[in-house]
């Protein structure tokens, strides 16, 4: 192939929307390779053969037998297509490690599977084998793009192979950190299960504070490190937000950059969304009022168009700052506001959310659980979407909100800072404002932002202006995919270190 051959990039991760999803990672893994293919790159996926994926893979072809490995006697690499996708997808069929339904990381008792080290080491190892051209004679990636700690050993195994092999053009590696708080840490005693040379057990390898740390290995060995917004890329260099990895990240800062996620604008499109009560777009917003009515009806809230509805869709974890929102809520409700919340997670937070709804049933509704269609109805029917996260690498719900004219109210951190322009007087006047963005994860600041939202709500022309500006923002994958493509090109053009 000549100079113009499409860049071959293998994305590897533990989740892929809609079949396996615990968070925004799954959405990115489904949408980014698709967007890269639209930009004429040869993007493919490598995923663990979890039951939902294994059952859905269409026309699977056996590519290679690569076991026994990591305790699994039978490891088969399959290739096929997932439903509604044109992205060629490799699946690691290793029933001993992956044939477990439900959450990809946790057993039925809510605890991590005891063999997660082997389950996700295999993912990185197979990625590296593909990069070496060992498994698929018809396709070898130029770039392996690993997502989060689950795939973070891919750059480590690639580096280990590279030191052993000669004469083979080395594939390059990219690691994207979707959330630095999740690192894949294991007891150092388990190093022997990783099939790595002994020097890798040292601080120069994957040892970290006397443990093994998959994410640390990825950061150490990836040719490029990205995270999901420029602000988060800066924040993680500080001790406050670095989750102990800031020192290493500062050391590798010349390899680190931030690219804001897009959203799948075919799935999140108010003009064609079949999950919502009525379609709408920036030019025809009457449908949004119907969506709001339907939402209020569904949840038994007071049927008043004049009451601003604040929507929340979130994992219920301390990161998301919903404890602060619950504390600030009395003022919002006192001013006639309403809230609809969908989430699950921390039992104490679930309890607190339920109790808030019980205390004011015609103003607050809470649904505990995970429900994609309901998430669409909440985004479409709410006036505001609240994202008070203490830290937020990118955040997706504020992007859905922008697209649906549901004005984000966010803590000014990470991707929230990069995607929402606060409705300051100047920004509204200059027609730049898209939401409410406050500094400091404290009750006073959040309360003040809620007060400002109420004030703007009582000024319908200005509210409409902010809503229109929000809906005009480009939240698609087009620009981010172009940035990733540039990053790959830069990486392939440079001389190997
Ligand atoms: P994180 O990955 O930290 O959970 P993001 O905002 O990046 O946060 O992504 C969360 C994704 O999960 C969004 O697509 C959001 O709509 C979705 N989500 C979170 N909780 C729920 C829920 N209870 N029901 C449906 N979708 C949810």
mmCIF file of N, CA, C and O in Angstrom, residues 112 115 143 312 471:
data_model
loop_
_atom_site.group_PDB
_atom_site.id
_atom_site.type_symbol
_atom_site.label_atom_id
_atom_site.label_comp_id
_atom_site.label_asym_id
_atom_site.label_seq_id
_atom_site.Cartn_x
_atom_site.Cartn_y
_atom_site.Cartn_z
ATOM 1 N N UNK A 112 -15.663 -6.745 42.919
ATOM 2 C CA UNK A 112 -14.858 -7.016 41.719
ATOM 3 C C UNK A 112 -14.678 -8.528 41.563
ATOM 4 O O UNK A 112 -14.444 -9.226 42.558
ATOM 5 N N UNK A 115 -10.709 -12.540 39.561
ATOM 6 C CA UNK A 115 -9.732 -12.719 38.489
ATOM 7 C C UNK A 115 -9.766 -11.572 37.460
ATOM 8 O O UNK A 115 -9.417 -11.763 36.297
ATOM 9 N N UNK A 143 -1.846 1.585 14.805
ATOM 10 C CA UNK A 143 -2.033 2.210 16.115
ATOM 11 C C UNK A 143 -2.948 1.311 16.941
ATOM 12 O O UNK A 143 -3.984 0.860 16.457
ATOM 13 N N UNK A 312 -31.692 15.259 36.125
ATOM 14 C CA UNK A 312 -30.388 14.704 36.500
ATOM 15 C C UNK A 312 -30.358 13.245 36.062
ATOM 16 O O UNK A 312 -31.308 12.498 36.336
ATOM 17 N N UNK A 471 -28.364 24.967 21.520
ATOM 18 C CA UNK A 471 -28.735 24.011 20.468
ATOM 19 C C UNK A 471 -27.870 24.170 19.214
ATOM 20 O O UNK A 471 -27.760 23.242 18.404
#
